[in-house]
CSV table of C-alpha atoms in Angstrom, one decimal:
chain,number,residue,atom,x,y,z
W,1,MET,CA,127.6,53.4,97.4
W,2,LYS,CA,125.1,56.0,96.5
W,3,ASN,CA,121.7,54.7,97.7
W,4,LEU,CA,122.2,51.9,100.1
W,5,GLU,CA,120.7,52.9,103.5
W,6,VAL,CA,122.2,50.4,105.9
W,7,LEU,CA,122.9,52.5,109.0
W,8,ASN,CA,120.1,50.7,110.8
W,9,ILE,CA,119.9,47.4,108.9
W,10,LYS,CA,116.9,45.2,109.8
W,11,GLU,CA,116.6,41.5,109.4
W,12,TYR,CA,116.8,40.1,105.9
W,13,ASP,CA,116.3,36.7,104.5
W,14,PHE,CA,119.4,34.7,103.5
W,15,ASN,CA,118.2,31.7,101.5
W,16,ILE,CA,121.0,29.3,100.8
W,17,GLY,CA,119.1,27.0,98.5
W,18,LYS,CA,117.9,29.9,96.4
W,19,TYR,CA,121.4,31.2,95.9
W,20,LEU,CA,122.8,27.8,95.0
W,21,SER,CA,120.0,27.5,92.4
W,22,GLN,CA,120.3,31.0,91.0
W,23,GLY,CA,124.1,30.7,90.8
W,24,THR,CA,123.8,27.5,88.9
W,25,ASN,CA,121.4,29.1,86.4
W,26,LEU,CA,123.7,32.1,86.0
W,27,PHE,CA,126.6,29.8,85.3
W,28,LYS,CA,124.6,27.9,82.6
W,29,LYS,CA,124.1,31.2,80.8
W,30,ASP,CA,127.7,31.4,79.7
W,31,ILE,CA,129.6,28.3,80.7
W,32,GLY,CA,132.4,28.8,78.2
W,33,GLY,CA,132.8,32.5,79.1
W,34,PHE,CA,133.1,31.7,82.8
W,35,ILE,CA,135.6,29.0,82.2
W,36,VAL,CA,137.8,31.4,80.2
W,37,ALA,CA,137.4,34.1,82.8
W,38,THR,CA,138.6,31.5,85.4
W,39,LEU,CA,141.7,30.8,83.4
W,40,LEU,CA,142.4,34.5,83.2
W,41,LEU,CA,141.7,34.9,86.9
W,42,PHE,CA,144.5,32.3,87.5
W,43,VAL,CA,146.8,34.5,85.4
W,44,MET,CA,145.7,37.6,87.2
W,45,SER,CA,146.6,35.9,90.5
W,46,PHE,CA,150.2,35.8,89.5
W,47,ILE,CA,150.4,39.6,89.4
W,48,PRO,CA,151.3,41.0,92.8
W,49,PHE,CA,148.3,42.3,94.8
W,50,CYS,CA,145.9,41.5,91.9
W,51,GLY,CA,144.3,38.2,93.0
W,52,ILE,CA,141.5,39.9,94.9
W,53,LEU,CA,141.2,42.5,92.2
W,54,GLY,CA,140.7,39.8,89.6
W,55,LEU,CA,138.0,38.2,91.8
W,56,GLY,CA,136.3,41.5,92.1
W,57,ASN,CA,136.3,41.9,88.3
W,58,PHE,CA,134.8,38.4,88.1
W,59,TYR,CA,131.8,39.6,90.0
W,60,LYS,CA,131.5,42.4,87.5
W,61,ILE,CA,131.4,39.7,84.7
W,62,CYS,CA,128.7,37.9,86.6
W,63,LYS,CA,126.7,41.1,86.8
W,64,LYS,CA,127.1,41.6,83.0
W,65,VAL,CA,126.1,38.0,82.2
W,66,ASP,CA,123.1,38.3,84.6
W,67,GLU,CA,121.9,41.5,82.8
W,68,GLY,CA,122.5,40.1,79.3
W,69,GLN,CA,125.4,42.5,78.6
W,70,GLN,CA,128.3,41.7,76.3
W,71,VAL,CA,131.3,40.3,78.1
W,72,SER,CA,134.9,40.4,76.8
W,73,ALA,CA,137.9,38.4,78.0
W,74,GLY,CA,139.7,41.6,78.9
W,75,ASP,CA,137.1,42.4,81.6
W,76,ILE,CA,139.1,40.4,84.1
W,77,PHE,CA,142.1,42.7,83.6
W,78,ASP,CA,140.2,45.8,84.5
W,79,PHE,CA,142.5,47.9,86.8
W,80,THR,CA,140.0,50.6,87.6
W,81,ASP,CA,139.7,49.5,91.3
W,82,PHE,CA,143.4,48.7,91.7
W,83,VAL,CA,144.2,51.3,94.3
W,84,VAL,CA,141.1,50.3,96.4
W,85,TYR,CA,142.0,46.7,96.3
W,86,LEU,CA,145.7,47.4,97.1
W,87,LYS,CA,144.5,49.2,100.2
W,88,LEU,CA,142.2,46.2,101.0
W,89,PHE,CA,145.1,43.8,100.5
W,90,LEU,CA,147.3,45.8,102.8
W,91,LEU,CA,144.6,46.1,105.4
W,92,ILE,CA,144.0,42.3,105.4
W,93,PHE,CA,147.7,41.7,105.7
W,94,ALA,CA,148.1,44.1,108.6
W,95,VAL,CA,145.0,42.7,110.4
W,96,CYS,CA,146.4,39.1,110.1
W,97,ILE,CA,149.7,40.2,111.6
W,98,VAL,CA,148.1,42.1,114.4
W,99,VAL,CA,145.6,39.3,115.2
W,100,MET,CA,148.2,36.6,115.1
W,101,ILE,CA,150.5,38.2,117.7
W,102,PRO,CA,148.2,37.8,120.7
W,103,ILE,CA,147.1,34.4,119.5
W,104,GLN,CA,150.7,33.2,119.4
W,105,LEU,CA,151.3,34.7,122.8
W,106,THR,CA,148.8,32.2,124.2
W,107,LEU,CA,151.3,29.5,123.5
W,108,LEU,CA,154.0,30.9,125.8
W,109,PRO,CA,152.5,29.8,129.1
W,110,PHE,CA,152.2,26.2,127.7
W,111,LEU,CA,155.7,26.2,126.4
W,112,ALA,CA,157.0,27.5,129.8
W,113,VAL,CA,155.1,24.9,131.8
W,114,ALA,CA,155.9,22.1,129.4
W,115,GLY,CA,159.6,22.7,130.0
W,116,VAL,CA,160.8,22.1,126.5
W,117,ASP,CA,164.5,21.7,126.6
W,118,GLY,CA,166.1,20.5,123.4
W,119,GLU,CA,164.8,16.9,122.8
W,120,ASN,CA,164.0,16.2,126.5
W,121,VAL,CA,160.3,16.7,126.9
W,122,SER,CA,158.3,14.8,129.6
W,123,ASP,CA,155.0,13.2,128.9
W,124,THR,CA,153.3,15.8,130.9
W,125,GLY,CA,155.1,18.6,129.1
W,126,ALA,CA,154.2,17.0,125.7
W,127,ALA,CA,150.6,16.9,126.7
W,128,LEU,CA,150.6,20.5,127.8
W,129,PHE,CA,152.3,21.6,124.6
W,130,ALA,CA,149.7,19.6,122.6
W,131,GLY,CA,146.9,21.3,124.6
W,132,GLY,CA,148.4,24.7,123.9
W,133,MET,CA,148.6,24.0,120.2
W,134,GLY,CA,145.0,22.8,120.2
W,135,LEU,CA,144.0,26.1,121.9
W,136,TRP,CA,146.1,28.1,119.5
W,137,LEU,CA,144.5,26.4,116.5
W,138,MET,CA,141.0,26.8,117.9
W,139,LEU,CA,141.5,30.6,118.5
W,140,THR,CA,143.0,31.0,115.1
W,141,ILE,CA,140.0,29.3,113.4
W,142,ILE,CA,137.5,31.4,115.4
W,143,VAL,CA,139.2,34.7,114.8
W,144,PHE,CA,139.7,34.2,111.1
W,145,MET,CA,136.2,32.8,110.7
W,146,ALA,CA,134.8,36.0,112.3
W,147,LEU,CA,137.1,38.2,110.1
W,148,SER,CA,136.1,36.4,106.9
W,149,ILE,CA,132.4,36.7,107.6
W,150,SER,CA,132.7,40.4,108.6
W,151,MET,CA,134.4,41.1,105.3
W,152,TYR,CA,132.0,38.9,103.3
W,153,PHE,CA,130.3,41.8,101.4
W,154,VAL,CA,133.4,44.0,101.0
W,155,GLN,CA,134.2,42.9,97.4
W,156,PRO,CA,130.7,43.3,95.9
W,157,LEU,CA,130.4,46.7,97.7
W,158,ILE,CA,133.7,47.8,96.0
W,159,SER,CA,133.2,46.2,92.6
W,160,LEU,CA,129.5,46.4,92.1
W,161,TYR,CA,128.5,49.4,94.2
W,162,ARG,CA,131.7,51.4,93.4
W,163,ILE,CA,132.6,52.2,97.0
W,164,THR,CA,136.1,53.7,97.0
W,165,SER,CA,136.7,53.7,100.8
W,166,VAL,CA,137.9,50.4,102.2
W,167,ARG,CA,136.8,51.5,105.7
W,168,GLU,CA,133.3,52.3,104.5
W,169,ALA,CA,133.0,49.0,102.6
W,170,TYR,CA,134.1,47.0,105.7
W,171,GLY,CA,131.8,48.9,108.0
W,172,LEU,CA,128.8,48.3,105.8
W,173,SER,CA,129.9,44.6,105.2
W,174,TRP,CA,130.0,44.0,108.9
W,175,LYS,CA,126.6,45.6,109.6
W,176,ILE,CA,125.1,43.4,106.9
W,177,ALA,CA,126.9,40.2,107.6
W,178,ARG,CA,126.3,40.1,111.4
W,179,LYS,CA,122.5,39.8,110.9
W,180,ASN,CA,122.9,36.4,109.3
W,181,PHE,CA,126.4,35.4,110.6
W,182,PHE,CA,125.9,31.7,110.9
W,183,LYS,CA,123.9,31.3,107.7
W,184,ILE,CA,126.6,33.1,105.8
W,185,PHE,CA,129.2,30.9,107.5
W,186,LEU,CA,127.3,27.8,106.4
W,187,PHE,CA,126.9,29.1,102.9
W,188,SER,CA,130.6,29.8,102.7
W,189,ILE,CA,131.4,26.2,103.7
W,190,VAL,CA,129.0,24.8,101.1
W,191,VAL,CA,130.2,27.0,98.3
W,192,GLY,CA,133.8,26.3,99.3
W,193,PHE,CA,133.2,22.6,99.1
W,194,ILE,CA,131.5,22.9,95.7
W,195,SER,CA,134.4,25.1,94.4
W,196,GLN,CA,137.0,22.5,95.4
W,197,LEU,CA,134.9,19.5,94.3
W,198,GLY,CA,136.5,19.7,90.9
W,199,MET,CA,139.9,19.1,92.4
W,200,ILE,CA,138.7,16.0,94.2
W,201,VAL,CA,136.9,14.5,91.3
W,202,CYS,CA,139.2,15.6,88.5
W,203,GLY,CA,141.9,18.2,88.7
W,204,VAL,CA,140.7,20.2,85.6
W,205,GLY,CA,137.2,20.1,87.0
W,206,ILE,CA,138.0,23.2,89.1
W,207,LEU,CA,137.6,25.2,85.9
W,208,VAL,CA,133.9,24.4,86.2
W,209,THR,CA,133.4,24.3,90.0
W,210,ILE,CA,135.3,27.5,90.8
W,211,PRO,CA,133.3,29.8,88.5
W,212,LEU,CA,130.2,27.9,89.6
W,213,GLY,CA,131.0,28.8,93.2
W,214,ILE,CA,131.7,32.4,92.4
W,215,CYS,CA,128.3,32.6,90.5
W,216,MET,CA,126.6,31.3,93.7
W,217,LYS,CA,128.3,33.9,95.8
W,218,TYR,CA,127.3,36.6,93.3
W,219,ALA,CA,123.7,35.5,93.5
W,220,ALA,CA,123.8,35.9,97.3
W,221,TYR,CA,125.4,39.3,97.1
W,222,LYS,CA,122.9,40.5,94.5
W,223,ASP,CA,119.9,39.3,96.4
W,224,VAL,CA,121.0,40.6,99.8
W,225,LEU,CA,122.2,44.0,98.6
W,226,GLU,CA,119.3,44.6,96.3
W,227,SER,CA,116.9,43.8,99.1
W,228,LEU,CA,118.6,46.5,101.1
W,229,ASN,CA,119.0,49.0,98.3
W,230,GLN,CA,116.1,48.1,95.9
W,231,LYS,CA,118.3,48.1,92.9
W,232,MET,CA,122.0,47.7,91.9
W,233,VAL,CA,123.9,50.8,91.1
């Protein structure tokens, strides 16, 4: 990123309602194009390591539509950022492994106290084991929630701001996201629900709700990053 000065990020407004509205308006600009891009994104996801690359390219498509530029179906298959996203994928995989080890170790005391021996488990042991599983689940949710929010701006920083260093993108993302951690978390839940609503109502509806959700996220990325950098690169 060339101009974004975020070493000392100050407070910024994160308007959930605004992003939902702007994302909907963006989606309406090219509904057919976004649906086709979603189908191609599904195809891209079957290529090893390319699912997150395809999503990053989708944000580039959102930017083109937003700026009134011509969009082609092949834009989703842009491999310009492949190496960066491969590094990001490997980083996420490594972090998940490292984080899960200590979380799983929290189960050991409960297993030991529960005295699990084949099929002979006392009521007290079963209760302790269930409590351990509950603690494990809670820790897992908290850790991965924190990780997902800390990485919230990584993809737009890579795809829209052309950052080629995963470490730099993550550092900037965390500095930005922590200022509105809970609002971003709430926004993620709302957008996630909207994206999956098509599956609940009608399976093929996800071809509409998934790109709609992505457009809403793009609107949030654009507003926040532009407010910090004045204009997109």
